[in-house]
Short mmCIF file of C-alpha atoms and ligand atoms in Angstrom, two decimals:
data_model
loop_
_atom_site.label_atom_id
_atom_site.label_comp_id
_atom_site.label_asym_id
_atom_site.label_seq_id
_atom_site.Cartn_x
_atom_site.Cartn_y
_atom_site.Cartn_z
CA MET A 336 -9.75 14.69 22.03
CA LEU A 337 -6.75 14.24 19.29
CA LEU A 338 -9.05 14.24 16.43
CA GLU A 339 -12.57 15.02 16.17
CA VAL A 340 -14.32 14.06 12.73
CA ASN A 341 -17.99 15.78 12.96
CA SER A 342 -20.99 15.30 10.38
CA LEU A 343 -17.84 15.04 7.83
CA SER A 344 -20.04 14.72 4.23
CA VAL A 345 -17.05 14.14 1.39
CA ASN A 346 -18.06 13.90 -2.42
CA TYR A 347 -16.30 13.35 -5.73
CA ARG A 348 -17.44 14.82 -9.01
CA THR A 349 -17.73 12.34 -11.57
CA GLU A 350 -19.43 11.64 -14.65
CA ARG A 351 -21.78 9.31 -13.76
CA GLY A 352 -22.91 12.08 -10.83
CA MET A 353 -21.51 13.21 -7.39
CA VAL A 354 -20.43 10.13 -5.68
CA ARG A 355 -20.85 10.56 -1.92
CA ALA A 356 -18.05 8.87 -0.26
CA LEU A 357 -18.99 9.95 2.83
CA THR A 358 -22.43 11.02 5.12
CA ASP A 359 -22.17 12.89 8.17
CA LEU A 360 -19.51 10.74 9.71
CA SER A 361 -18.24 11.67 12.94
CA LEU A 362 -15.49 9.88 14.74
CA SER A 363 -12.68 11.18 17.78
CA LEU A 364 -9.86 9.51 18.87
CA GLY A 365 -7.90 10.49 21.66
CA GLU A 366 -4.56 10.84 22.48
CA ARG A 367 -2.42 7.14 22.45
CA GLU A 368 -5.59 5.36 21.06
CA SER A 369 -5.89 3.71 18.07
CA VAL A 370 -8.46 2.64 15.72
CA ALA A 371 -9.35 0.36 13.24
CA ILE A 372 -11.28 1.52 10.46
CA VAL A 373 -13.14 -1.71 8.51
CA GLY A 374 -15.42 -1.61 5.72
CA GLU A 375 -15.42 -3.42 2.45
CA SER A 376 -14.03 -2.01 -0.48
CA GLY A 377 -15.46 1.10 -1.41
CA SER A 378 -16.98 2.05 1.65
CA GLY A 379 -14.98 5.19 2.12
CA LYS A 380 -11.90 3.97 4.35
CA SER A 381 -9.73 5.81 2.39
CA THR A 382 -11.43 8.86 1.64
CA LEU A 383 -11.60 9.42 5.21
CA GLY A 384 -7.68 8.96 5.60
CA VAL A 385 -7.19 11.68 2.74
CA SER A 386 -9.76 13.96 4.40
CA ILE A 387 -8.06 14.26 7.55
CA VAL A 388 -4.85 14.79 5.96
CA ARG A 389 -6.47 17.05 3.35
CA LEU A 390 -5.42 15.17 0.47
CA LEU A 391 -8.32 14.89 -1.38
CA PRO A 392 -7.65 14.45 -5.47
CA PRO A 393 -9.30 17.48 -7.34
CA ASN A 394 -12.66 16.01 -7.89
CA GLY A 395 -13.13 15.43 -4.08
CA LEU A 396 -14.31 17.99 -2.14
CA TYR A 397 -16.04 18.83 1.45
CA ALA A 398 -19.42 18.69 1.46
CA GLY A 399 -20.34 19.45 5.31
CA GLY A 400 -18.77 19.05 8.69
CA ASN A 401 -15.74 19.61 10.28
CA ILE A 402 -12.28 18.27 11.21
CA SER A 403 -10.55 19.38 14.48
CA LEU A 404 -6.88 17.64 14.91
CA ASP A 405 -4.95 18.84 17.93
CA GLY A 406 -6.97 21.97 18.20
CA LYS A 407 -6.92 23.27 14.38
CA ASN A 408 -9.67 23.55 12.58
CA ILE A 409 -8.39 21.47 9.62
CA LEU A 410 -10.48 22.48 6.81
CA THR A 411 -10.51 26.17 7.27
CA LEU A 412 -6.52 26.30 7.56
CA SER A 413 -4.33 27.73 4.78
CA GLN A 414 -2.42 25.08 2.30
CA ARG A 415 1.11 26.27 4.14
CA GLU A 416 -0.40 25.65 7.30
CA VAL A 417 -1.97 22.01 6.80
CA ARG A 418 1.35 21.49 4.77
CA SER A 419 3.62 22.01 8.31
CA ILE A 420 0.69 20.00 10.23
CA ARG A 421 1.69 16.72 8.08
CA GLY A 422 4.66 15.34 8.71
CA SER A 423 4.46 17.12 12.32
CA VAL A 424 1.19 16.33 13.89
CA VAL A 425 -0.61 13.74 11.44
CA PHE A 426 1.31 11.02 9.00
CA MET A 427 -0.69 8.96 6.30
CA VAL A 428 1.15 5.76 5.10
CA PHE A 429 -0.74 5.34 2.04
CA GLN A 430 -2.58 2.37 0.58
CA ASP A 431 -0.81 2.75 -2.45
CA PRO A 432 3.02 2.89 -0.45
CA LEU A 433 5.04 3.13 -3.75
CA ASN A 434 2.98 6.61 -4.56
CA SER A 435 4.37 8.07 -1.00
CA LEU A 436 8.37 7.78 -2.43
CA ASN A 437 9.72 9.73 -5.50
CA PRO A 438 10.64 7.26 -7.97
CA VAL A 439 13.30 8.98 -9.23
CA LYS A 440 15.31 9.32 -5.99
CA ARG A 441 17.24 7.50 -3.56
CA VAL A 442 15.49 6.03 -0.63
CA GLY A 443 18.14 7.70 1.53
CA ASP A 444 17.85 11.05 0.08
CA GLN A 445 14.29 11.56 0.17
CA ILE A 446 14.58 10.99 3.96
CA THR A 447 16.83 13.56 4.25
CA GLU A 448 15.20 15.96 2.16
CA ALA A 449 11.83 14.91 4.26
CA LEU A 450 13.85 15.83 7.38
CA ARG A 451 15.30 18.72 6.63
CA ILE A 452 12.00 20.55 5.28
CA LYS A 453 10.72 19.17 8.60
CA GLY A 454 13.33 20.85 10.50
CA VAL A 455 13.03 24.63 8.43
CA ARG A 456 9.27 24.24 9.36
CA GLU A 457 10.69 24.06 12.99
CA GLY A 458 13.09 26.81 12.16
CA ARG A 459 16.28 24.72 12.94
CA ASN A 460 18.63 23.07 10.42
CA TYR A 461 18.79 19.23 9.93
CA ASN A 462 22.28 18.41 8.35
CA GLY A 463 21.70 14.72 8.46
CA ASP A 464 22.09 12.40 10.75
CA ARG A 465 22.49 9.12 9.15
CA LYS A 466 22.52 7.42 12.29
CA GLU A 467 19.42 8.56 13.76
CA ILE A 468 17.75 7.11 10.19
CA ILE A 469 19.74 3.76 10.28
CA GLU A 470 18.17 3.86 14.08
CA SER A 471 14.56 4.26 12.96
CA PHE A 472 14.88 2.00 10.22
CA LYS A 473 16.28 -0.45 12.53
CA SER A 474 13.38 -0.05 15.13
CA VAL A 475 11.14 -1.15 12.20
CA ARG A 476 12.80 -4.30 11.70
CA ILE A 477 14.37 -3.41 7.93
CA PRO A 478 17.20 -5.22 7.21
CA ASP A 479 20.42 -3.69 6.01
CA PRO A 480 19.45 -0.29 6.35
CA ASP A 481 22.78 1.05 4.36
CA LEU A 482 21.82 -0.91 1.71
CA ILE A 483 18.00 0.10 1.51
CA LEU A 484 19.18 3.78 1.91
CA GLU A 485 21.06 3.81 -1.44
CA ARG A 486 18.04 2.12 -3.35
CA TYR A 487 15.56 3.49 -5.65
CA PRO A 488 11.75 2.58 -4.63
CA HIS A 489 11.21 0.26 -7.70
CA GLU A 490 14.54 -1.48 -6.26
CA LEU A 491 12.35 -2.43 -2.69
CA SER A 492 9.89 -4.86 -1.99
CA GLY A 493 6.43 -3.70 -1.38
CA GLY A 494 6.87 -4.88 2.29
CA GLN A 495 10.11 -2.96 2.50
CA ILE A 496 8.45 0.22 1.11
CA GLN A 497 5.62 0.14 3.83
CA ARG A 498 8.36 -0.15 6.24
CA VAL A 499 10.37 2.29 4.81
CA ILE A 500 7.46 4.68 4.73
CA ILE A 501 6.64 3.90 8.76
CA ALA A 502 10.40 4.94 9.61
CA LEU A 503 10.03 7.89 8.12
CA GLY A 504 6.82 8.21 10.22
CA LEU A 505 8.49 7.40 13.26
CA LEU A 506 11.47 10.24 12.00
CA LEU A 507 9.19 12.97 11.85
CA LYS A 508 7.16 11.89 15.00
CA PRO A 509 3.67 12.81 14.48
CA LYS A 510 1.13 12.42 17.03
CA LEU A 511 -1.23 10.65 14.88
CA LEU A 512 -0.19 7.73 12.21
CA ILE A 513 -3.06 6.92 9.56
CA ALA A 514 -1.82 3.66 8.04
CA ASP A 515 -4.11 2.52 4.92
CA GLU A 516 -3.94 -0.98 4.59
CA PRO A 517 -0.43 -1.58 5.78
CA THR A 518 -0.64 -4.85 5.12
CA SER A 519 -2.12 -5.40 1.97
CA ALA A 520 1.35 -5.18 0.24
CA VAL A 521 3.10 -7.86 2.30
CA ASP A 522 2.35 -11.41 2.17
CA VAL A 523 0.82 -13.70 5.61
CA THR A 524 3.88 -14.15 6.98
CA LEU A 525 5.00 -10.20 7.05
CA GLN A 526 1.64 -9.24 7.99
CA ALA A 527 1.74 -10.79 11.27
CA GLN A 528 4.83 -8.96 11.75
CA VAL A 529 3.97 -5.29 10.52
CA ILE A 530 0.83 -5.66 13.06
CA LYS A 531 3.07 -6.57 15.95
CA LEU A 532 5.64 -3.95 14.96
CA LEU A 533 2.26 -0.99 14.48
CA ASN A 534 1.62 -1.98 18.02
CA ASP A 535 5.22 -1.78 19.42
CA LEU A 536 5.64 1.27 17.80
CA LYS A 537 2.37 2.56 19.70
CA ALA A 538 3.29 1.67 22.87
CA GLU A 539 6.91 3.29 22.50
CA TYR A 540 6.27 6.61 21.01
CA GLY A 541 2.84 7.04 22.23
CA LEU A 542 0.89 7.53 18.46
CA SER A 543 -2.48 7.63 18.20
CA VAL A 544 -3.06 5.18 14.75
CA ILE A 545 -5.95 5.13 12.64
CA PHE A 546 -5.43 1.70 11.18
CA ILE A 547 -7.47 1.08 7.86
CA THR A 548 -8.39 -2.00 6.92
CA HIS A 549 -11.22 -4.11 4.85
CA ASP A 550 -10.29 -7.44 7.25
CA ILE A 551 -11.63 -7.43 10.46
CA SER A 552 -9.79 -10.01 11.94
CA VAL A 553 -6.46 -7.72 11.22
CA ALA A 554 -8.25 -5.35 12.85
CA TYR A 555 -8.85 -7.57 16.40
CA ASN A 556 -4.82 -7.65 16.63
CA VAL A 557 -4.33 -3.60 16.69
CA ALA A 558 -7.00 -1.26 17.50
CA ASP A 559 -8.26 -0.32 20.83
CA LYS A 560 -11.62 0.53 18.89
CA ILE A 561 -13.43 -0.57 15.94
CA ALA A 562 -15.53 1.69 13.56
CA VAL A 563 -17.30 -0.31 11.12
CA MET A 564 -17.89 1.43 7.67
CA TYR A 565 -20.55 0.61 5.27
CA ALA A 566 -21.43 2.57 2.20
CA GLY A 567 -20.06 5.99 3.71
CA LYS A 568 -21.08 6.05 7.23
CA VAL A 569 -20.14 4.57 10.22
CA VAL A 570 -22.71 1.82 11.28
CA GLU A 571 -20.84 0.41 14.66
CA ILE A 572 -17.99 1.36 16.78
CA GLY A 573 -16.85 0.35 19.87
CA PRO A 574 -14.53 -1.73 22.25
CA THR A 575 -12.52 -4.02 19.73
CA GLU A 576 -13.52 -6.65 21.72
CA ASP A 577 -17.28 -5.92 21.97
CA VAL A 578 -17.07 -5.62 18.43
CA ILE A 579 -15.66 -8.65 17.41
CA LYS A 580 -17.27 -10.93 20.20
CA SER A 581 -20.41 -9.34 20.16
CA PRO A 582 -21.11 -7.32 17.25
CA LEU A 583 -24.32 -5.74 17.16
CA HIS A 584 -24.96 -4.12 13.86
CA PRO A 585 -26.31 -6.89 11.13
CA TYR A 586 -23.28 -5.89 8.71
CA THR A 587 -20.72 -5.97 11.71
CA GLN A 588 -22.53 -9.83 12.22
CA GLY A 589 -21.94 -10.32 8.55
CA LEU A 590 -18.40 -9.20 8.45
CA VAL A 591 -17.32 -10.84 11.46
CA SER A 592 -19.07 -14.67 10.97
CA CYS A 593 -16.43 -14.28 7.52
CA ILE A 594 -13.78 -14.23 9.73
CA PRO A 595 -12.63 -18.37 8.93
CA SER A 596 -12.36 -20.22 11.54
CA SER A 597 -13.80 -18.05 13.68
CA ARG A 598 -15.97 -19.99 16.43
CA LYS A 599 -17.87 -16.97 17.79
CA THR A 600 -19.94 -17.25 14.70
CA GLU A 601 -22.13 -19.91 15.23
CA GLY A 602 -25.89 -18.98 14.63
CA LEU A 603 -25.05 -15.64 12.90
CA LEU A 604 -24.98 -14.89 9.31
CA LYS A 605 -22.12 -17.23 7.19
CA THR A 606 -21.29 -14.96 4.30
CA ILE A 607 -22.81 -11.26 3.30
CA GLY A 608 -25.00 -11.52 -0.09
CA GLY A 609 -25.50 -9.01 -2.65
CA SER A 610 -22.87 -6.22 -3.33
CA PRO A 611 -22.48 -2.81 -1.81
CA PRO A 612 -24.81 0.16 -3.26
CA SER A 613 -23.79 2.91 -5.71
CA LEU A 614 -22.69 5.85 -3.87
CA VAL A 615 -23.67 8.06 -6.58
CA LYS A 616 -27.49 7.31 -5.83
CA PRO A 617 -27.68 5.39 -2.64
CA PRO A 618 -30.62 3.92 -1.42
CA VAL A 619 -33.29 5.77 0.55
CA GLY A 620 -33.40 4.70 4.45
CA CYS A 621 -31.09 2.32 6.02
CA ARG A 622 -28.37 2.11 3.20
CA TYR A 623 -27.86 -2.04 4.33
CA HIS A 624 -31.44 -2.33 3.97
CA PRO A 625 -31.25 -4.25 0.17
CA ARG A 626 -28.67 -7.18 1.92
CA CYS A 627 -30.21 -7.18 5.51
CA PRO A 628 -31.93 -10.29 6.41
CA TYR A 629 -33.76 -8.41 9.41
CA ALA A 630 -34.80 -5.05 7.58
CA MET A 631 -38.41 -3.73 8.04
CA GLU A 632 -40.15 -1.24 6.80
CA VAL A 633 -38.98 1.51 8.55
CA CYS A 634 -35.29 0.55 7.29
CA THR A 635 -36.90 1.51 3.71
CA THR A 636 -37.61 5.04 4.21
CA ASN A 637 -35.36 6.46 7.27
CA ASP A 638 -31.43 6.58 8.11
CA PRO A 639 -30.67 5.61 11.31
CA GLU A 640 -28.50 7.70 13.47
CA LEU A 641 -25.61 6.06 15.73
CA ALA A 642 -26.94 5.36 19.16
CA SER A 643 -25.76 3.97 21.94
CA VAL A 644 -26.06 0.32 22.73
CA LYS A 645 -24.23 -1.72 25.48
CA GLY A 646 -20.95 0.20 25.25
CA SER A 647 -20.80 1.05 21.57
CA SER A 648 -22.82 2.94 18.76
CA VAL A 649 -24.86 1.45 16.23
CA ALA A 650 -26.99 2.39 13.52
CA CYS A 651 -29.80 0.48 13.38
CA TRP A 652 -33.18 0.21 14.04
CA LEU A 653 -32.83 -2.88 15.66
CA TYR A 654 -31.75 -0.92 18.71
CA PRO A 655 -32.38 0.06 21.41
CA SER A 656 -35.85 -0.42 21.50
CA LYS A 657 -35.84 -4.15 20.40
CA PRO A 658 -33.45 -6.75 20.95
CA LEU A 659 -31.62 -8.18 17.89
CA GLN A 660 -32.86 -11.96 16.86
CA LEU A 661 -30.08 -13.82 15.86
CA SER A 662 -31.52 -16.59 14.23
CA SER A 663 -30.86 -16.59 10.47
CA SER A 664 -34.01 -16.35 8.18
P1 ATP B 1700 -11.05 0.23 -0.89
O1 ATP B 1700 -10.70 -0.93 0.28
O2 ATP B 1700 -11.22 -0.79 -2.35
O3 ATP B 1700 -9.57 0.84 -0.84
P2 ATP B 1700 -12.10 2.08 0.21
O4 ATP B 1700 -12.85 1.66 1.73
O5 ATP B 1700 -11.08 3.08 0.78
O6 ATP B 1700 -12.02 0.78 -0.92
P3 ATP B 1700 -12.74 4.64 -1.03
O7 ATP B 1700 -11.54 4.35 -1.86
O8 ATP B 1700 -12.60 5.58 0.19
O9 ATP B 1700 -12.59 3.41 -0.48
O10 ATP B 1700 -13.51 5.00 -1.69
C1 ATP B 1700 -14.71 5.54 -1.52
C2 ATP B 1700 -15.96 5.59 -2.72
O11 ATP B 1700 -15.67 6.84 -3.65
C3 ATP B 1700 -15.64 4.45 -3.70
O12 ATP B 1700 -17.36 4.11 -4.17
C4 ATP B 1700 -15.15 4.96 -4.72
O13 ATP B 1700 -15.37 4.22 -6.04
C5 ATP B 1700 -15.19 6.63 -4.95
N1 ATP B 1700 -14.09 7.01 -5.22
C6 ATP B 1700 -12.91 7.17 -4.33
N2 ATP B 1700 -12.00 8.17 -4.88
C7 ATP B 1700 -12.56 8.69 -6.07
C8 ATP B 1700 -12.43 9.68 -6.84
N3 ATP B 1700 -11.13 10.43 -7.39
N4 ATP B 1700 -13.13 9.86 -7.99
C9 ATP B 1700 -14.38 9.15 -8.00
N5 ATP B 1700 -14.85 8.37 -7.13
C10 ATP B 1700 -13.81 7.49 -6.17
FE1 SF4 B 1701 -30.60 -3.99 8.86
FE2 SF4 B 1701 -33.03 -2.29 9.35
FE3 SF4 B 1701 -30.67 -2.25 11.05
FE4 SF4 B 1701 -30.50 -1.10 8.58
S1 SF4 B 1701 -31.27 -0.35 9.93
S2 SF4 B 1701 -29.16 -2.77 9.49
S3 SF4 B 1701 -31.88 -2.38 6.94
S4 SF4 B 1701 -32.09 -4.09 10.56
MG1 MG B 1702 -8.83 2.22 0.37
#
């Protein structure tokens, strides 16, 4: 496996108390495999991404578990070792891509600098191969690459910045690309292009991809498998087709039923009532129980573990002993 996240827990220290952003989260990803991480705002998707590249903010702390990437235990590496992994093994496109670029440097200079640093790490000189950079810009369909290279980040649109960052990721040739909401800064027409682009790049470069999105319908088009997160935990993970067409966890069913024009949702929940819980004091038992139409006594006291059901893994007391009743109550 290229990536193995085992029982990872991550907290943020805040004045309101400890925010339990990730609890006992496990996830694995093979080479050339892609997974979409989906879930509502605040479910911990970005925290998972930044945890893997060890870029938690100062108030974030690893509270348990481990992360193995390309055979290395990420949490025990020195800062220097982690820096050398970023870019060469893993590259992250952040949720706010503007933050990934230095506002006072031209785009071209920043890319040359990143490649020079990579060259130094690998013990070779990088003298700024502009042709290679232009080729990579073309591969992510940036029009007028020469012009864009001369611009400052604030002179680019959100979509252009995202493409520039993805192009940089390709130049660095990582094994794993983590793209956090890569379609959020682009309008609907561009969204389809970015998705197609990521798929093409995955096939062409043999990348593994973690695609983070709050929109499960976007996930359908990009990933081999889907991991659904709720309140800092993975509640269902399985092949994309299965998760979308036959969602097992009541929360996944809710997400799928929210896909507009989905004809597969007849008889399932039409909306998800209520709102996500506070992660300072998450509900005891299954974290979804205050919103779940199928909640039982056991759900309010005991937290279900992920268990294998029909080729997927689901954390819900309805499985495996009792089949899910799909009639809404
Ligand atoms: P979104 O879809 O809105 O991007 P997300 O799923 O990426 O949400 P995270 O940003 O990982 O969610 O946040 C997970 C939880 O951790 C949330 O409750 C959030 O408020 C909290 N959180 C995130 N960053 C911090 C921080 N720096 N300090 C304190 N709490 C934080
Ligand atoms: Fe609903 Fe219980 Fe399953 Fe949680 S464990 S999703 S509350 S049925
Ligand atoms: Mg996020």
